[in-house]
XYZ file of N, CA and C in Angstrom:
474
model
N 54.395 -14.525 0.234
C 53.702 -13.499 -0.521
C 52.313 -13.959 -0.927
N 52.315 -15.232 -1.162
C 51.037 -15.775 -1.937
C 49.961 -16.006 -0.731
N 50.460 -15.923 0.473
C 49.644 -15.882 1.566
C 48.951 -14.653 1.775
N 49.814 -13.576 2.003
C 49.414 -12.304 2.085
C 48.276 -11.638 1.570
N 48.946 -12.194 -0.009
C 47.696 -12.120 -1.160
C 46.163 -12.794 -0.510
N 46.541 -13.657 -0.334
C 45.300 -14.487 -0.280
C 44.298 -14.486 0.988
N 45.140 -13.572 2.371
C 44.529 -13.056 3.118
C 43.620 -11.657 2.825
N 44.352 -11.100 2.043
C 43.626 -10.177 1.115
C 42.659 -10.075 0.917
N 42.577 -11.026 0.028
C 41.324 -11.081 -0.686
C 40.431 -11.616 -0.030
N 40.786 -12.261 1.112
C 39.711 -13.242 2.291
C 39.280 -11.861 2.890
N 39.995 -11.135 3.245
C 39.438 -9.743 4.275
C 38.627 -9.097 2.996
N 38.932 -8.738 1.833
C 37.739 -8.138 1.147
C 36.501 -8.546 0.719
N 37.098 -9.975 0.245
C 35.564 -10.994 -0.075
C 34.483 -10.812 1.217
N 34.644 -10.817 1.985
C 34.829 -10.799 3.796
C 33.867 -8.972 3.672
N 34.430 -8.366 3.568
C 33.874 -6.828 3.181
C 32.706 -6.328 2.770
N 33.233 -6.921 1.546
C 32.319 -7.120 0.715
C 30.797 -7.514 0.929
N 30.679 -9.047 1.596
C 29.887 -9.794 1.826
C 29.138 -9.085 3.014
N 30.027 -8.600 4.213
C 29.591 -7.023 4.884
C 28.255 -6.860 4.752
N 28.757 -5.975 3.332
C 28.062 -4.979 3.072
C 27.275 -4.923 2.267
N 27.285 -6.431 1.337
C 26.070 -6.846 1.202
C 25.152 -7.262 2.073
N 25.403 -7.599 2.918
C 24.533 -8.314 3.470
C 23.883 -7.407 4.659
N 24.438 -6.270 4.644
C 23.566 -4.873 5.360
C 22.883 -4.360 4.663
N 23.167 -4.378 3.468
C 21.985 -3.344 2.459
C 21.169 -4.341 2.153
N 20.929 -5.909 2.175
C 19.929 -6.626 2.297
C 19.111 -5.946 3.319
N 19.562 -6.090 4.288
C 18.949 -5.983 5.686
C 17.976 -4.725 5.734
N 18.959 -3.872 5.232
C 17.849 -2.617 5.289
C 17.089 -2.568 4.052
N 16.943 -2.887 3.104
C 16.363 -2.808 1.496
C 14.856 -3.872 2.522
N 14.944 -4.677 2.923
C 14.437 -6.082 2.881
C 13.536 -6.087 4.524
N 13.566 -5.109 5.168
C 13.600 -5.314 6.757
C 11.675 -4.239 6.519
N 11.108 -4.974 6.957
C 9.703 -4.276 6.876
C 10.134 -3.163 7.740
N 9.159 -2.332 7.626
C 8.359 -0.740 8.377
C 8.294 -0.829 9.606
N 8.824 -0.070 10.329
C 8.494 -0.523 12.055
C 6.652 -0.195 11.693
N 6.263 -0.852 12.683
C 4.844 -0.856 13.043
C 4.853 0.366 13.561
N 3.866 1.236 13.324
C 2.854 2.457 13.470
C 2.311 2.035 14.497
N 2.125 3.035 16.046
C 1.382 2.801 17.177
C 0.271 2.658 16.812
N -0.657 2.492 17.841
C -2.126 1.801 17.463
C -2.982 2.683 17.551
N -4.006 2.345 16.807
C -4.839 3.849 17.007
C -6.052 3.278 17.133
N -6.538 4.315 17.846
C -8.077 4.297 18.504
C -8.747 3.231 17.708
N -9.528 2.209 18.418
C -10.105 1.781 17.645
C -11.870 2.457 17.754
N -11.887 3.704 17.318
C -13.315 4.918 17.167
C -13.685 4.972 15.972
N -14.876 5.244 16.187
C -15.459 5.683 14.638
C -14.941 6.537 14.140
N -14.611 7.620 15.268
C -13.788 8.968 14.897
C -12.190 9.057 14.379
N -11.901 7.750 14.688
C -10.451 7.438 14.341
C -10.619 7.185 12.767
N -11.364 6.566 12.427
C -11.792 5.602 11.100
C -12.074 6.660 9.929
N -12.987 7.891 10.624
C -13.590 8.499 9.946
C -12.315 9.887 9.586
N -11.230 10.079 10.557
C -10.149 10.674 10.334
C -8.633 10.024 9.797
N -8.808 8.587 9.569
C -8.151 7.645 9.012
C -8.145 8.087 7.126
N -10.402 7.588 7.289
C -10.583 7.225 5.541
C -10.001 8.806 4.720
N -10.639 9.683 5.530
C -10.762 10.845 5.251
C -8.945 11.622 4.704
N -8.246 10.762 5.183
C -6.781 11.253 4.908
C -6.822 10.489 4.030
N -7.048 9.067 3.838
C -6.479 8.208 2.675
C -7.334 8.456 1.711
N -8.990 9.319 1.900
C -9.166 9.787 0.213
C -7.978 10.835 -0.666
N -7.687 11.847 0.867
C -7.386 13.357 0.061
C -6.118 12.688 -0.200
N -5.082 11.807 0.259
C -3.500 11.091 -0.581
C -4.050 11.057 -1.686
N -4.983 10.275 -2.037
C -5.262 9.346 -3.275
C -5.229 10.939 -3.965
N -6.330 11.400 -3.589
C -6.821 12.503 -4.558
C -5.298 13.661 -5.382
N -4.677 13.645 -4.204
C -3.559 14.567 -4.954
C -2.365 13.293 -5.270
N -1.975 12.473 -5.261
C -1.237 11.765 -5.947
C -0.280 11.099 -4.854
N -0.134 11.399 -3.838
C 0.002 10.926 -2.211
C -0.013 9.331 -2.145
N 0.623 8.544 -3.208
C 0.088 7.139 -3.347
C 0.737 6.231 -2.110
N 2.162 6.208 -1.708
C 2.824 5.255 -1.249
C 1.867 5.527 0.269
N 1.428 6.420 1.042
C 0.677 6.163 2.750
C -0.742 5.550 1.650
N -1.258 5.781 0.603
C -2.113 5.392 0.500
C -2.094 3.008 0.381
N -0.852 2.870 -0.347
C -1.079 1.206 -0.602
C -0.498 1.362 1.340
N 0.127 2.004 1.601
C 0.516 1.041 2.957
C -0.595 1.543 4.196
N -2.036 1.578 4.056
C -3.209 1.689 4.168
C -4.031 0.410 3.535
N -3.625 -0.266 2.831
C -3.720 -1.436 2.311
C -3.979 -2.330 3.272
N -4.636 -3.508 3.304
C -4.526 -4.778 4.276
C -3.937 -5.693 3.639
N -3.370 -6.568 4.497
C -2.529 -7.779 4.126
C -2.629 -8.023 2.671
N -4.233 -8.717 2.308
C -5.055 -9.262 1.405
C -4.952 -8.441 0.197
N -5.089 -6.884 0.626
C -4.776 -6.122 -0.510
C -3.388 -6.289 -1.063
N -2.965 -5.764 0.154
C -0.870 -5.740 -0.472
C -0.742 -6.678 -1.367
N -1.366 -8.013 -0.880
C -0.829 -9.340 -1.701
C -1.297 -9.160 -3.615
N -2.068 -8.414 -3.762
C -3.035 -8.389 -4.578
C -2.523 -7.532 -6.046
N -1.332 -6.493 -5.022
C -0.720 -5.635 -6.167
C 0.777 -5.180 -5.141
N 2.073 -5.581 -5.556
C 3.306 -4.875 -5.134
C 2.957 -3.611 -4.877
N 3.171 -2.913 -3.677
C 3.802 -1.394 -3.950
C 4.382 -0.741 -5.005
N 5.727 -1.540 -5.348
C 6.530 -0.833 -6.363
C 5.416 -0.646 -7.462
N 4.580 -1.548 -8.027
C 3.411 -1.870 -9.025
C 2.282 -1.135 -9.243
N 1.662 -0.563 -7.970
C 0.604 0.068 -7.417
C 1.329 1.449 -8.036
N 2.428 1.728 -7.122
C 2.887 3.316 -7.529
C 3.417 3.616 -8.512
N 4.186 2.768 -9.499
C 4.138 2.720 -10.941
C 2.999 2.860 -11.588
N 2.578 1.957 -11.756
C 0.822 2.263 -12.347
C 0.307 3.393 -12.016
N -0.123 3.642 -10.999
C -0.670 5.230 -10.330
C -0.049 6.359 -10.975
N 1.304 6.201 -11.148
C 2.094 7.251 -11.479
C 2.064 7.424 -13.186
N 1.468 6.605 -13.987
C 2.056 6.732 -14.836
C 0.728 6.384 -15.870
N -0.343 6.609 -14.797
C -1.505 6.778 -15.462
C -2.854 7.489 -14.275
N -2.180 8.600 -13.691
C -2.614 9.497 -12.899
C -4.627 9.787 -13.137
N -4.815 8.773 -11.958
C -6.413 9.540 -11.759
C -7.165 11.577 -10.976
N -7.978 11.738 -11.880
C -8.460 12.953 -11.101
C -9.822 12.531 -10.528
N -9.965 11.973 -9.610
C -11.148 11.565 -9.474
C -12.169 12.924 -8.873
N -11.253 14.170 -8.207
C -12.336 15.059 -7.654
C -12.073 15.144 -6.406
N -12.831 16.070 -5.514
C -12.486 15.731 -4.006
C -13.662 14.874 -3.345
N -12.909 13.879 -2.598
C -14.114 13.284 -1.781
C -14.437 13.682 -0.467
N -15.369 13.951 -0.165
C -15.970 14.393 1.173
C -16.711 13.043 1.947
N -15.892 12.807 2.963
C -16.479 11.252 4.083
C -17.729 11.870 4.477
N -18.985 11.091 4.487
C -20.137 11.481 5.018
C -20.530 10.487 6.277
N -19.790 9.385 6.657
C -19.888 8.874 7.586
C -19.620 7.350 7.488
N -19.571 6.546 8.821
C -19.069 5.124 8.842
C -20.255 4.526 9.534
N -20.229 3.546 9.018
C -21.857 2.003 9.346
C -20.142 0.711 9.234
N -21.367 0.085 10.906
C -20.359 -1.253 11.404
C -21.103 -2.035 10.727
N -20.428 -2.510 9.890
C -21.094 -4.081 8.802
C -21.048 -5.427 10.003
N -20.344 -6.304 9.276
C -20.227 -7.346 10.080
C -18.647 -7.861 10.196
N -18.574 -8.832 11.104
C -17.155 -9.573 11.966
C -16.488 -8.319 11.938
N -16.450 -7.252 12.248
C -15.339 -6.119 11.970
C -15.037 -5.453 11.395
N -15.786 -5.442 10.199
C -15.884 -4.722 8.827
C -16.878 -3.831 9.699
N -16.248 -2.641 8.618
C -16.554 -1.138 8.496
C -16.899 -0.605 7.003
N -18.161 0.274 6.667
C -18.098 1.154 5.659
C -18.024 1.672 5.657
N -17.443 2.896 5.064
C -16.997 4.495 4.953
C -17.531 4.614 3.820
N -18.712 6.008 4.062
C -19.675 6.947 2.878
C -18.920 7.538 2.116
N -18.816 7.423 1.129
C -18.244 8.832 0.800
C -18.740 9.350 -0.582
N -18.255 10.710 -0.691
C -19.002 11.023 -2.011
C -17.941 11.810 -2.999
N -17.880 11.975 -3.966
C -17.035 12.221 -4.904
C -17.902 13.193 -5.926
N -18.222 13.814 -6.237
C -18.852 14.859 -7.685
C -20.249 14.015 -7.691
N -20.978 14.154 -6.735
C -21.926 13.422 -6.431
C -22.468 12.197 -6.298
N -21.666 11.204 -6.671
C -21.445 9.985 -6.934
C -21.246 9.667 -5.199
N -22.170 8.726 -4.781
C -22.013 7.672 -3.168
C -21.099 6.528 -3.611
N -20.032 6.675 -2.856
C -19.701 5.261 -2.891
C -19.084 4.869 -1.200
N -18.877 3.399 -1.247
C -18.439 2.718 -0.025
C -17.169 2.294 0.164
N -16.397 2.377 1.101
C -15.195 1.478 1.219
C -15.087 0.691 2.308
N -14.581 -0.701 2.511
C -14.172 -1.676 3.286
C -13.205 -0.979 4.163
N -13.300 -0.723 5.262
C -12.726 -1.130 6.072
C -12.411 -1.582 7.279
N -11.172 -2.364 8.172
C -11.221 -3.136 9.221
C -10.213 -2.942 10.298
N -9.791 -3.288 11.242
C -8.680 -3.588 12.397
C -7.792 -4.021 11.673
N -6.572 -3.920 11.460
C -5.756 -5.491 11.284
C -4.045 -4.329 12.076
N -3.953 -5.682 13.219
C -2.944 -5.416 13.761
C -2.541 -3.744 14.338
N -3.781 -3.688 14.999
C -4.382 -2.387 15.879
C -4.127 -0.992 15.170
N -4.645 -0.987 13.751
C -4.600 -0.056 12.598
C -5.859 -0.629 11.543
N -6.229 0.674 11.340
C -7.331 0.844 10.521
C -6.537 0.488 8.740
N -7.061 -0.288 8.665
C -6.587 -0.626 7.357
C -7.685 -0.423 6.458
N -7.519 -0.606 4.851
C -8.561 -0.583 3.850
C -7.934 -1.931 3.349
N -9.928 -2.042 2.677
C -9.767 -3.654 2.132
C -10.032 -3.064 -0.029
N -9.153 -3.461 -0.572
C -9.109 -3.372 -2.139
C -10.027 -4.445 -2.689
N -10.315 -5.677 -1.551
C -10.721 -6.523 -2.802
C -11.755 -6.466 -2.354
N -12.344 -5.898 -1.102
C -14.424 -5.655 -0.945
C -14.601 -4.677 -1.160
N -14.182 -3.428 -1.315
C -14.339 -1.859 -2.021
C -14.356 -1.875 -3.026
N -13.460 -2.693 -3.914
C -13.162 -2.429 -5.390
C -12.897 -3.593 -6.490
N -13.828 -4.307 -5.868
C -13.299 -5.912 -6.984
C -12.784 -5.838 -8.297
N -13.168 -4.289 -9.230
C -12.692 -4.407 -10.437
C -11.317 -4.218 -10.218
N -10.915 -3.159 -9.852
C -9.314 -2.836 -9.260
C -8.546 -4.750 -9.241
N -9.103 -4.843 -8.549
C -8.419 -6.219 -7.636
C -8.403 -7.388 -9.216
N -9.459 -6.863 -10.256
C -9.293 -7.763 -11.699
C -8.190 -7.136 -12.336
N -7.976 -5.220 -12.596
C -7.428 -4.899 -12.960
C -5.740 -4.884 -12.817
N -6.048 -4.955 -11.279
C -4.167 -5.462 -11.167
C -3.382 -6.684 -10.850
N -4.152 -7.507 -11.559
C -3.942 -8.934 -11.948
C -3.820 -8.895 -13.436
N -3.808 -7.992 -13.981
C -3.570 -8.027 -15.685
C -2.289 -7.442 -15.809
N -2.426 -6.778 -16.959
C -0.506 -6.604 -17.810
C -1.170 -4.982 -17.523
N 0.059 -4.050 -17.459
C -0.016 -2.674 -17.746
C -0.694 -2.738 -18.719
N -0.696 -2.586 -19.927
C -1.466 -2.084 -21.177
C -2.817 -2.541 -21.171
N -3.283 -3.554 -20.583
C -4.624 -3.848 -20.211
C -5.356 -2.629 -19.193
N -4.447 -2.382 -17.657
C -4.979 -1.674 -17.453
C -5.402 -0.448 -17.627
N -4.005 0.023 -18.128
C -4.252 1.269 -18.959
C -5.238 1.515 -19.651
N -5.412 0.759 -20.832
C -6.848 0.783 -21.318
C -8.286 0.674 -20.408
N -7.976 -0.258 -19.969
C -9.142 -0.344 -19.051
C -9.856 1.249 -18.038
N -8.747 1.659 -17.336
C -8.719 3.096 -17.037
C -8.675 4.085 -17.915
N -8.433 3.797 -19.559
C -8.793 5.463 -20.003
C -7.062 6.091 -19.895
N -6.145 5.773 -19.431
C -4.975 6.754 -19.430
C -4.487 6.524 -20.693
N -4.428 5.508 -21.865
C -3.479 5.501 -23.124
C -4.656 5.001 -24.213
């Protein structure tokens, strides 16, 4: 009997461990890679142009995974869209006015917001147009290295 038992519990421990160890897998298993896209100005300029209007209506998660490596590292997802969410910008609509090739691969994207010009970084990485957070936006890149309530303040939401 005490065998029986004890096979038991070997087949459930056993189960168990299963099925932990599948919902690791999928919780834990990156994004298949996104085919590659043009590497065009016209690609870039229909790239930035989607990742303003996400931002703009609240569209956050395609916006961090638009992110580059360097960025990701810089602020979690889960972190990024918490924050975002829970101290919601209106920045306005931005209209892309065009892209200038900087240097090694870097790209700027024009853009304008309630009249305000501004620029964003971006580059190739791993045959996708990515955006760079920490040459577009160095304060950002100070700001989410602090505590929520810092940034909050810092942004104006509390």
């Amino acid at each position: 009997m005490a065998t029986a038992h004890l096979r038991s519990r070997v087949r459930w421990s056993l189960a168990v461990l299963v099925v932990v160890m599948l919902a690791l897998s999928l919780t834990s298993r990156p994004a298949p890679a996104p085919a590659s896209e043009p590497a065009t100005v016209g690609e870039l300029l229909r790239v930035a142009t989607q990742f303003n209007h996400e931002y703009q209506v609240g569209d956050l998660r395609p916006v961090w995974e638009r992110f580059d490596a360097a960025s990701r590292a810089i602020i979690p997802e889960s972190r990024y869209l918490r924050w975002h969410g829970e101290c919601r910008a209106a920045p306005g609509a931005a209209t892309t006015l065009g892209a200038t090739r900087a240097s090694r691969g870097w790209w700027i994207v024009a853009y304008s917001i309630g009249g305000v010009r501004l620029g964003d970084y971006w580059h190739r990485e791993h045959g996708q147009w990515r955006f760079s957070l920490r040459r577009s936006n160095p304060l950002a890149t100070t700001l989410y290295a602090s505590s929520f309530a810092q940034y909050a303040h810092a942004t104006g939401c509390r």
